[in-house]
C-alpha cells in the first residue's frame, strides 16, 4: 500500500496539468491525424507517436487522455498506448540496448513491431 500513496498524489496533479494544456492542443490536427476517421493511417501514426513518447505512466496517461479528449479515435488510442508499452524508444535506448545488446533488441522489436497495429485493428470494430 505504500506505493499507492505516491501514485494517488501524482496522477491527479498530472491530469490537472494536462487539463491546462487542453485549450492549446489543435483539435483539428489531432482529429485529422489520429481521429476515428483516419483509419489504418491513423493507427500507423499513433503507433509511431506511441513508440517515441517518452516517460512513464504519470506523463504518458495524461497526454493520452488529452489526445483522446481532443479527438483521437479509440482504435488509434489503443495503438498509441500499445506502442508506448511495447516499443518505447526511450526504454530501448536507456535499458535494453546497453543491458541486452543489439541482437536481442532487434529480435524483440521485430517480434513486437506488429502488436500496436494488431491492437488498433482489433479495436476498430468496437470504436464508436
mmCIF file of C-alpha atoms in Angstrom:
data_model
loop_
_atom_site.group_PDB
_atom_site.id
_atom_site.type_symbol
_atom_site.label_atom_id
_atom_site.label_comp_id
_atom_site.label_asym_id
_atom_site.label_seq_id
_atom_site.Cartn_x
_atom_site.Cartn_y
_atom_site.Cartn_z
ATOM 1 C CA UNK A 1 0.000 0.000 0.000
ATOM 2 C CA UNK A 2 2.992 2.276 0.437
ATOM 3 C CA UNK A 3 3.430 2.521 -3.367
ATOM 4 C CA UNK A 4 -0.184 3.574 -3.891
ATOM 5 C CA UNK A 5 0.210 6.813 -1.954
ATOM 6 C CA UNK A 6 2.717 8.497 -4.328
ATOM 7 C CA UNK A 7 0.625 7.459 -7.326
ATOM 8 C CA UNK A 8 -2.542 8.725 -5.682
ATOM 9 C CA UNK A 9 -0.863 12.111 -5.225
ATOM 10 C CA UNK A 10 0.883 12.402 -8.601
ATOM 11 C CA UNK A 11 -1.762 11.191 -11.021
ATOM 12 C CA UNK A 12 -4.419 13.821 -10.189
ATOM 13 C CA UNK A 13 -1.780 16.541 -10.485
ATOM 14 C CA UNK A 14 -0.636 15.184 -13.847
ATOM 15 C CA UNK A 15 -4.218 15.050 -15.115
ATOM 16 C CA UNK A 16 -4.787 18.600 -13.871
ATOM 17 C CA UNK A 17 -1.665 19.769 -15.729
ATOM 18 C CA UNK A 18 -2.906 18.055 -18.902
ATOM 19 C CA UNK A 19 -6.231 19.837 -18.424
ATOM 20 C CA UNK A 20 -4.446 23.180 -18.510
ATOM 21 C CA UNK A 21 -2.768 22.187 -21.788
ATOM 22 C CA UNK A 22 -6.033 21.110 -23.420
ATOM 23 C CA UNK A 23 -7.016 24.567 -24.741
ATOM 24 C CA UNK A 24 -3.791 24.907 -26.737
ATOM 25 C CA UNK A 25 -3.989 21.475 -28.402
ATOM 26 C CA UNK A 26 -5.045 21.855 -32.059
ATOM 27 C CA UNK A 27 -8.178 19.668 -32.140
ATOM 28 C CA UNK A 28 -8.469 19.756 -35.930
ATOM 29 C CA UNK A 29 -4.922 18.450 -36.310
ATOM 30 C CA UNK A 30 -5.472 15.674 -33.751
ATOM 31 C CA UNK A 31 -8.746 14.667 -35.427
ATOM 32 C CA UNK A 32 -7.154 14.652 -38.876
ATOM 33 C CA UNK A 33 -4.116 12.573 -37.912
ATOM 34 C CA UNK A 34 -5.451 10.412 -35.055
ATOM 35 C CA UNK A 35 -9.238 10.681 -35.294
ATOM 36 C CA UNK A 36 -11.547 7.730 -35.723
ATOM 37 C CA UNK A 37 -11.990 8.529 -39.418
ATOM 38 C CA UNK A 38 -8.215 8.323 -40.014
ATOM 39 C CA UNK A 39 -8.463 4.511 -40.028
ATOM 40 C CA UNK A 40 -5.336 2.489 -40.728
ATOM 41 C CA UNK A 41 -3.168 5.540 -41.438
ATOM 42 C CA UNK A 42 -4.183 6.975 -38.057
ATOM 43 C CA UNK A 43 -3.312 3.688 -36.375
ATOM 44 C CA UNK A 44 0.130 3.780 -38.023
ATOM 45 C CA UNK A 45 0.673 7.407 -36.959
ATOM 46 C CA UNK A 46 -0.455 6.556 -33.422
ATOM 47 C CA UNK A 47 1.988 3.641 -33.387
ATOM 48 C CA UNK A 48 4.819 5.988 -34.314
ATOM 49 C CA UNK A 49 3.787 8.555 -31.716
ATOM 50 C CA UNK A 50 3.489 5.883 -29.027
ATOM 51 C CA UNK A 51 6.899 4.461 -29.868
ATOM 52 C CA UNK A 52 8.638 7.817 -29.400
ATOM 53 C CA UNK A 53 6.536 9.137 -26.499
ATOM 54 C CA UNK A 54 8.958 9.390 -23.574
ATOM 55 C CA UNK A 55 8.221 8.989 -19.912
ATOM 56 C CA UNK A 56 6.400 6.763 -17.531
ATOM 57 C CA UNK A 57 2.701 6.440 -16.850
ATOM 58 C CA UNK A 58 2.499 9.688 -14.882
ATOM 59 C CA UNK A 59 3.491 11.572 -18.035
ATOM 60 C CA UNK A 60 2.026 9.348 -20.729
ATOM 61 C CA UNK A 61 -1.510 8.752 -19.497
ATOM 62 C CA UNK A 62 -2.387 12.437 -19.042
ATOM 63 C CA UNK A 63 -1.037 13.090 -22.558
ATOM 64 C CA UNK A 64 -3.073 10.197 -23.952
ATOM 65 C CA UNK A 65 -6.191 11.441 -22.140
ATOM 66 C CA UNK A 66 -5.536 14.879 -23.603
ATOM 67 C CA UNK A 67 -5.205 13.461 -27.130
ATOM 68 C CA UNK A 68 -8.302 11.288 -26.717
ATOM 69 C CA UNK A 69 -10.370 14.239 -25.494
ATOM 70 C CA UNK A 70 -9.021 16.336 -28.370
ATOM 71 C CA UNK A 71 -10.410 13.903 -30.948
ATOM 72 C CA UNK A 72 -8.113 10.881 -31.185
ATOM 73 C CA UNK A 73 -10.085 7.763 -32.103
ATOM 74 C CA UNK A 74 -10.455 4.770 -29.826
ATOM 75 C CA UNK A 75 -8.559 2.370 -32.091
ATOM 76 C CA UNK A 76 -5.810 4.941 -32.605
ATOM 77 C CA UNK A 77 -5.537 5.475 -28.846
ATOM 78 C CA UNK A 78 -5.294 1.716 -28.299
ATOM 79 C CA UNK A 79 -2.483 1.541 -30.863
ATOM 80 C CA UNK A 80 -0.702 4.504 -29.273
ATOM 81 C CA UNK A 81 -0.782 3.005 -25.777
ATOM 82 C CA UNK A 82 0.254 -0.405 -27.067
ATOM 83 C CA UNK A 83 3.208 1.099 -28.938
ATOM 84 C CA UNK A 84 4.210 3.069 -25.841
ATOM 85 C CA UNK A 85 4.046 -0.111 -23.778
ATOM 86 C CA UNK A 86 5.854 -2.418 -26.210
ATOM 87 C CA UNK A 87 8.107 -0.297 -28.425
ATOM 88 C CA UNK A 88 9.107 2.715 -26.273
ATOM 89 C CA UNK A 89 12.306 4.026 -27.833
ATOM 90 C CA UNK A 90 13.450 5.715 -24.642
ATOM 91 C CA UNK A 91 13.379 2.421 -22.734
ATOM 92 C CA UNK A 92 15.055 0.570 -25.594
ATOM 93 C CA UNK A 93 17.898 3.093 -25.694
ATOM 94 C CA UNK A 94 18.270 3.528 -21.930
ATOM 95 C CA UNK A 95 17.868 -0.058 -20.758
ATOM 96 C CA UNK A 96 17.512 -2.780 -23.365
ATOM 97 C CA UNK A 97 20.322 -1.871 -25.729
ATOM 98 C CA UNK A 98 23.018 -1.359 -23.068
ATOM 99 C CA UNK A 99 21.934 -4.349 -20.964
ATOM 100 C CA UNK A 100 20.769 -6.885 -23.530
ATOM 101 C CA UNK A 101 22.707 -5.925 -26.646
ATOM 102 C CA UNK A 102 21.788 -5.048 -30.200
ATOM 103 C CA UNK A 103 20.911 -8.553 -31.394
ATOM 104 C CA UNK A 104 18.356 -9.001 -28.627
ATOM 105 C CA UNK A 105 16.840 -5.559 -29.258
ATOM 106 C CA UNK A 106 16.474 -6.235 -32.979
ATOM 107 C CA UNK A 107 14.854 -9.627 -32.351
ATOM 108 C CA UNK A 108 12.466 -8.268 -29.713
ATOM 109 C CA UNK A 109 11.452 -5.280 -31.811
ATOM 110 C CA UNK A 110 10.951 -7.463 -34.883
ATOM 111 C CA UNK A 111 8.697 -9.755 -32.874
ATOM 112 C CA UNK A 112 6.815 -6.856 -31.247
ATOM 113 C CA UNK A 113 6.510 -4.352 -34.088
ATOM 114 C CA UNK A 114 3.195 -5.715 -35.342
ATOM 115 C CA UNK A 115 1.486 -5.658 -31.924
ATOM 116 C CA UNK A 116 0.329 -1.999 -31.883
ATOM 117 C CA UNK A 117 -1.077 -2.370 -35.386
ATOM 118 C CA UNK A 118 -2.927 -5.553 -34.425
ATOM 119 C CA UNK A 119 -4.262 -3.956 -31.237
ATOM 120 C CA UNK A 120 -5.522 -0.924 -33.144
ATOM 121 C CA UNK A 121 -7.142 -3.064 -35.819
ATOM 122 C CA UNK A 122 -8.730 -5.279 -33.150
ATOM 123 C CA UNK A 123 -10.211 -2.178 -31.504
ATOM 124 C CA UNK A 124 -11.697 -0.787 -34.752
ATOM 125 C CA UNK A 125 -14.976 -2.748 -34.559
ATOM 126 C CA UNK A 126 -15.535 -1.509 -31.013
ATOM 127 C CA UNK A 127 -14.771 2.141 -31.729
ATOM 128 C CA UNK A 128 -17.786 4.441 -31.694
#
